[in-house]
Amino acid sequence: MKAALMAQKFAVAGRLVTVESTGFGNVNDTYLAVFRTTFSEERFILQRINRRVFPHPEYIMENMRVLTDHVHARLEDEAAMSDRIWQLPRVIPAKDGQDFAIDAEGDFWRAISHIASAHSYERVQSIEHAHEAGFVLGHFQRVISDLSPERLGDTLVGFHITPGYLEKLDKALASPDGQARLKSSAEAERCCHFVNARREWCAVLERAKDRGELRLRPIHGDPKIANIMIDDATGKGTCIVDLDTVKPGLIHYDFGDCLRSCCNPAGEETQDLGRVMFDTDLCEVIVKGYMAHARDFLTGEDRTYLYDSIRLIAFELGLRFFADYIAGDVYFKTRYEGQNLNRARVQLKLTESIETRESIIRKLLDKY
Ligand code: GN1
Ligand code: MG
């Protein structure tokens, strides 16, 4: 098996015992590898990076190095004052000293340390879990707030630039196949109408950036609930994983992504559209947890756009899934026909729910 072969390229003591597929990532393939010696065991996360999405996987590893070196030093400095042990995975080098190994097909594999005695969940489990998600994101953004964004490369050009995803949709719609997929279902047509009605608004964060109201900072890029690790023993957040999309961006992308993910208890993959809604009670505790750290670095202008970021990132993900469905599922991995359309419908329904609750959300954002 390819993963077993690649696991052995990394600098880990002992002999490989198992390597099993793990996680539900939409882009990369992820495995948990277990190595044993006579008296110890080491587990690590092995990943094959999707080259269709990341044309230069080596740049991701450079960003990951810069970021983890910075954060590990900060966590050590703050350890004595902290209410918990914060963690962050480290890159495990290959035996040849590089940060990755390349297989016979030219695919990139990398290994990162496994966070023991902690788990992540695909959906929010409780109000306490939601609070921890906000707290972990705020903490992460705070400890990277003094890292200069110029030190990070742009590993995924156009990521979270919403108008760019509209262009992708338009391109896909211009092809006969795209038109056929659009016309093949009333749901697809409804998604298209929903998106079209928000074309003008969806540049809201990019315009604020161009006007100089919002500035680039280092971001995580993908702080969904499934990337927040919760300590099995204490129920507290212990770290944020999946550092592939760490790059310069707007912190609003992270804030919006965390909320759109955590406040939909039905999860991204539900087929029961009736259950999709934006839960404002969950939103309140996430904001409270986030602000415990973020009030140190948020500016007044940052705060002006927090509501828009929640609405926008839900909308943007719906648009991304929809555009990928129309383009023939070329970006996100799918397990069944029409999965990207279903994912799009979930996020667009969530967007609608956010819009209906605008005044409640704005009020609770002002409270913290
Ligand atoms: C993708 O592969 P995964 O699950 O880590 C995507 C994110 C989306 C997310 C939605 C590089 O992340 O932007 O928010 O799916 N990552 C990339 O589940 O496009
Ligand atoms: Mg990710």
CSV table of N, CA and C in Angstrom, one decimal, residues 118-201:
chain,number,residue,atom,x,y,z
A,118,ALA,N,-6.6,13.8,22.5
A,118,ALA,CA,-7.5,14.8,22.0
A,118,ALA,C,-8.2,14.4,20.7
A,119,HIS,N,-9.4,14.9,20.5
A,119,HIS,CA,-10.1,14.6,19.3
A,119,HIS,C,-10.8,15.9,18.7
A,120,SER,N,-11.1,15.7,17.4
A,120,SER,CA,-11.9,16.8,16.8
A,120,SER,C,-13.2,16.2,16.4
A,121,TYR,N,-14.2,17.0,16.1
A,121,TYR,CA,-15.6,16.5,15.8
A,121,TYR,C,-16.1,17.2,14.5
A,122,GLU,N,-16.8,16.5,13.7
A,122,GLU,CA,-17.3,17.0,12.5
A,122,GLU,C,-18.4,18.0,12.7
A,123,ARG,N,-19.1,17.9,13.8
A,123,ARG,CA,-20.2,18.8,14.2
A,123,ARG,C,-20.1,19.3,15.6
A,124,VAL,N,-20.7,20.4,15.9
A,124,VAL,CA,-20.6,20.9,17.2
A,124,VAL,C,-21.4,20.0,18.2
A,125,GLN,N,-20.8,19.7,19.4
A,125,GLN,CA,-21.4,18.7,20.3
A,125,GLN,C,-22.2,19.4,21.4
A,126,SER,N,-21.9,20.6,21.8
A,126,SER,CA,-22.5,21.2,22.9
A,126,SER,C,-22.2,22.7,22.9
A,127,ILE,N,-22.8,23.4,23.8
A,127,ILE,CA,-22.5,24.9,24.0
A,127,ILE,C,-21.1,25.1,24.4
A,128,GLU,N,-20.6,24.2,25.3
A,128,GLU,CA,-19.2,24.3,25.8
A,128,GLU,C,-18.2,24.0,24.7
A,129,HIS,N,-18.5,23.1,23.8
A,129,HIS,CA,-17.7,22.8,22.7
A,129,HIS,C,-17.6,24.0,21.8
A,130,ALA,N,-18.7,24.7,21.5
A,130,ALA,CA,-18.8,25.9,20.7
A,130,ALA,C,-17.9,27.0,21.3
A,131,HIS,N,-18.0,27.1,22.6
A,131,HIS,CA,-17.2,28.2,23.3
A,131,HIS,C,-15.7,27.9,23.1
A,132,GLU,N,-15.3,26.6,23.2
A,132,GLU,CA,-13.9,26.3,23.0
A,132,GLU,C,-13.4,26.6,21.6
A,133,ALA,N,-14.3,26.3,20.6
A,133,ALA,CA,-13.9,26.6,19.2
A,133,ALA,C,-13.5,28.1,19.1
A,134,GLY,N,-14.4,29.0,19.6
A,134,GLY,CA,-14.1,30.4,19.6
A,134,GLY,C,-12.8,30.8,20.3
A,135,PHE,N,-12.7,30.2,21.5
A,135,PHE,CA,-11.5,30.4,22.3
A,135,PHE,C,-10.2,30.0,21.6
A,136,VAL,N,-10.3,28.8,21.0
A,136,VAL,CA,-9.1,28.3,20.3
A,136,VAL,C,-8.7,29.2,19.1
A,137,LEU,N,-9.7,29.6,18.4
A,137,LEU,CA,-9.4,30.5,17.2
A,137,LEU,C,-8.8,31.8,17.7
A,138,GLY,N,-9.5,32.4,18.7
A,138,GLY,CA,-9.0,33.7,19.2
A,138,GLY,C,-7.6,33.6,19.7
A,139,HIS,N,-7.3,32.5,20.4
A,139,HIS,CA,-5.9,32.3,20.9
A,139,HIS,C,-4.9,32.2,19.8
A,140,PHE,N,-5.3,31.4,18.8
A,140,PHE,CA,-4.4,31.2,17.7
A,140,PHE,C,-4.1,32.5,17.0
A,141,GLN,N,-5.2,33.3,16.7
A,141,GLN,CA,-5.0,34.5,16.0
A,141,GLN,C,-4.1,35.5,16.9
A,142,ARG,N,-4.3,35.4,18.2
A,142,ARG,CA,-3.5,36.3,19.0
A,142,ARG,C,-2.0,35.9,19.0
A,143,VAL,N,-1.7,34.6,19.1
A,143,VAL,CA,-0.3,34.3,19.1
A,143,VAL,C,0.4,34.5,17.8
A,144,ILE,N,-0.4,34.6,16.7
A,144,ILE,CA,0.3,34.9,15.4
A,144,ILE,C,0.1,36.3,15.0
A,145,SER,N,-0.5,37.1,15.9
A,145,SER,CA,-0.8,38.5,15.5
A,145,SER,C,0.5,39.3,15.4
A,146,ASP,N,1.6,38.9,16.0
A,146,ASP,CA,2.9,39.6,15.9
A,146,ASP,C,3.8,38.9,14.8
A,147,LEU,N,3.3,38.0,14.0
A,147,LEU,CA,4.1,37.4,13.0
A,147,LEU,C,3.8,38.3,11.7
A,148,SER,N,4.9,38.7,11.1
A,148,SER,CA,4.7,39.6,9.9
A,148,SER,C,4.1,38.8,8.7
A,149,PRO,N,3.0,39.2,8.1
A,149,PRO,CA,2.4,38.4,7.0
A,149,PRO,C,3.4,38.3,5.8
A,150,GLU,N,4.4,39.2,5.7
A,150,GLU,CA,5.3,39.1,4.6
A,150,GLU,C,6.2,37.8,4.7
A,151,ARG,N,6.2,37.2,5.9
A,151,ARG,CA,7.1,36.0,6.1
A,151,ARG,C,6.4,34.8,5.5
A,152,LEU,N,5.1,34.9,5.2
A,152,LEU,CA,4.3,33.8,4.7
A,152,LEU,C,4.1,33.9,3.2
A,153,GLY,N,4.2,32.8,2.4
A,153,GLY,CA,4.0,32.9,1.0
A,153,GLY,C,2.5,32.7,0.7
A,154,ASP,N,2.1,33.1,-0.5
A,154,ASP,CA,0.7,32.9,-0.9
A,154,ASP,C,0.6,31.5,-1.6
A,155,THR,N,0.2,30.5,-0.7
A,155,THR,CA,0.2,29.1,-1.2
A,155,THR,C,-1.0,28.8,-2.0
A,156,LEU,N,-2.0,29.6,-1.9
A,156,LEU,CA,-3.3,29.2,-2.6
A,156,LEU,C,-3.9,30.6,-3.1
A,157,VAL,N,-3.4,31.0,-4.3
A,157,VAL,CA,-3.7,32.3,-4.9
A,157,VAL,C,-5.3,32.3,-5.0
A,158,GLY,N,-5.9,33.4,-4.6
A,158,GLY,CA,-7.3,33.6,-4.8
A,158,GLY,C,-8.2,33.0,-3.7
A,159,PHE,N,-7.5,32.4,-2.7
A,159,PHE,CA,-8.3,31.7,-1.6
A,159,PHE,C,-9.0,32.7,-0.8
A,160,HIS,N,-10.3,32.5,-0.7
A,160,HIS,CA,-11.3,33.4,0.1
A,160,HIS,C,-11.4,34.8,-0.6
A,161,ILE,N,-11.1,34.9,-1.9
A,161,ILE,CA,-11.4,36.2,-2.6
A,161,ILE,C,-12.7,35.9,-3.3
A,162,THR,N,-13.8,36.2,-2.6
A,162,THR,CA,-15.1,35.8,-3.1
A,162,THR,C,-15.4,36.1,-4.6
A,163,PRO,N,-15.1,37.3,-5.1
A,163,PRO,CA,-15.5,37.6,-6.5
A,163,PRO,C,-14.8,36.7,-7.4
A,164,GLY,N,-13.6,36.1,-7.0
A,164,GLY,CA,-12.9,35.2,-7.9
A,164,GLY,C,-13.7,33.9,-8.1
A,165,TYR,N,-14.4,33.5,-7.0
A,165,TYR,CA,-15.2,32.3,-7.1
A,165,TYR,C,-16.4,32.5,-8.0
A,166,LEU,N,-16.9,33.7,-8.1
A,166,LEU,CA,-18.0,34.1,-9.0
A,166,LEU,C,-17.5,33.9,-10.4
A,167,GLU,N,-16.3,34.4,-10.7
A,167,GLU,CA,-15.7,34.2,-12.0
A,167,GLU,C,-15.6,32.8,-12.4
A,168,LYS,N,-15.2,31.9,-11.4
A,168,LYS,CA,-15.1,30.5,-11.7
A,168,LYS,C,-16.4,29.9,-12.1
A,169,LEU,N,-17.4,30.4,-11.3
A,169,LEU,CA,-18.8,29.9,-11.6
A,169,LEU,C,-19.2,30.3,-13.0
A,170,ASP,N,-19.0,31.5,-13.4
A,170,ASP,CA,-19.4,32.0,-14.7
A,170,ASP,C,-18.7,31.3,-15.8
A,171,LYS,N,-17.4,31.0,-15.6
A,171,LYS,CA,-16.7,30.2,-16.6
A,171,LYS,C,-17.3,28.8,-16.7
A,172,ALA,N,-17.6,28.2,-15.6
A,172,ALA,CA,-18.1,26.8,-15.7
A,172,ALA,C,-19.5,26.9,-16.3
A,173,LEU,N,-20.3,27.9,-16.1
A,173,LEU,CA,-21.6,28.0,-16.6
A,173,LEU,C,-21.6,28.3,-18.1
A,174,ALA,N,-20.5,28.8,-18.6
A,174,ALA,CA,-20.4,29.1,-20.0
A,174,ALA,C,-20.2,27.9,-20.9
A,175,SER,N,-19.9,26.8,-20.3
A,175,SER,CA,-19.6,25.6,-21.1
A,175,SER,C,-20.9,24.8,-21.2
A,176,PRO,N,-21.1,24.0,-22.3
A,176,PRO,CA,-22.3,23.2,-22.5
A,176,PRO,C,-22.5,22.2,-21.4
A,177,ASP,N,-21.4,21.6,-20.9
A,177,ASP,CA,-21.6,20.7,-19.7
A,177,ASP,C,-22.2,21.4,-18.5
A,178,GLY,N,-21.6,22.6,-18.3
A,178,GLY,CA,-22.1,23.4,-17.1
A,178,GLY,C,-23.5,23.8,-17.3
A,179,GLN,N,-23.9,24.2,-18.5
A,179,GLN,CA,-25.3,24.5,-18.7
A,179,GLN,C,-26.2,23.3,-18.5
A,180,ALA,N,-25.7,22.1,-18.9
A,180,ALA,CA,-26.5,20.9,-18.8
A,180,ALA,C,-26.7,20.6,-17.3
A,181,ARG,N,-25.7,20.8,-16.5
A,181,ARG,CA,-25.8,20.5,-15.0
A,181,ARG,C,-26.7,21.5,-14.4
A,182,LEU,N,-26.7,22.7,-14.8
A,182,LEU,CA,-27.5,23.8,-14.3
A,182,LEU,C,-29.0,23.4,-14.6
A,183,LYS,N,-29.3,23.0,-15.8
A,183,LYS,CA,-30.6,22.8,-16.2
A,183,LYS,C,-31.2,21.5,-15.7
A,184,SER,N,-30.3,20.6,-15.2
A,184,SER,CA,-30.8,19.2,-14.9
A,184,SER,C,-31.5,19.2,-13.6
A,185,SER,N,-31.5,20.2,-12.8
A,185,SER,CA,-32.3,20.2,-11.5
A,185,SER,C,-32.8,21.5,-11.1
A,186,ALA,N,-33.9,21.5,-10.5
A,186,ALA,CA,-34.5,22.8,-10.0
A,186,ALA,C,-33.7,23.3,-8.9
A,187,GLU,N,-33.0,22.4,-8.1
A,187,GLU,CA,-32.2,22.9,-7.0
A,187,GLU,C,-31.0,23.7,-7.5
A,188,ALA,N,-30.4,23.2,-8.6
A,188,ALA,CA,-29.2,23.9,-9.1
A,188,ALA,C,-29.7,25.3,-9.6
A,189,GLU,N,-30.8,25.3,-10.2
A,189,GLU,CA,-31.3,26.7,-10.7
A,189,GLU,C,-31.6,27.6,-9.5
A,190,ARG,N,-32.1,27.0,-8.5
A,190,ARG,CA,-32.4,27.9,-7.3
A,190,ARG,C,-31.1,28.4,-6.7
A,191,CYS,N,-30.0,27.5,-6.6
A,191,CYS,CA,-28.7,28.0,-6.1
A,191,CYS,C,-28.2,29.1,-6.9
A,192,CYS,N,-28.4,29.0,-8.2
A,192,CYS,CA,-27.9,30.0,-9.2
A,192,CYS,C,-28.6,31.4,-8.9
A,193,HIS,N,-29.9,31.3,-8.7
A,193,HIS,CA,-30.6,32.6,-8.4
A,193,HIS,C,-30.2,33.2,-7.2
A,194,PHE,N,-30.0,32.4,-6.2
A,194,PHE,CA,-29.5,32.8,-4.8
A,194,PHE,C,-28.2,33.6,-4.9
A,195,VAL,N,-27.3,32.9,-5.7
A,195,VAL,CA,-26.0,33.5,-5.9
A,195,VAL,C,-26.1,34.8,-6.7
A,196,ASN,N,-26.8,34.8,-7.7
A,196,ASN,CA,-26.9,36.0,-8.6
A,196,ASN,C,-27.4,37.2,-7.8
A,197,ALA,N,-28.3,37.0,-6.9
A,197,ALA,CA,-28.9,38.1,-6.1
A,197,ALA,C,-27.9,38.7,-5.2
A,198,ARG,N,-26.7,38.1,-5.0
A,198,ARG,CA,-25.8,38.6,-4.0
A,198,ARG,C,-24.4,39.0,-4.7
A,199,ARG,N,-24.4,39.1,-6.0
A,199,ARG,CA,-23.2,39.4,-6.8
A,199,ARG,C,-22.6,40.7,-6.3
A,200,GLU,N,-23.3,41.7,-6.2
A,200,GLU,CA,-22.8,43.0,-6.0
A,200,GLU,C,-22.2,43.1,-4.5
A,201,TRP,N,-22.9,42.5,-3.6
A,201,TRP,CA,-22.5,42.6,-2.2
A,201,TRP,C,-21.2,41.7,-1.9
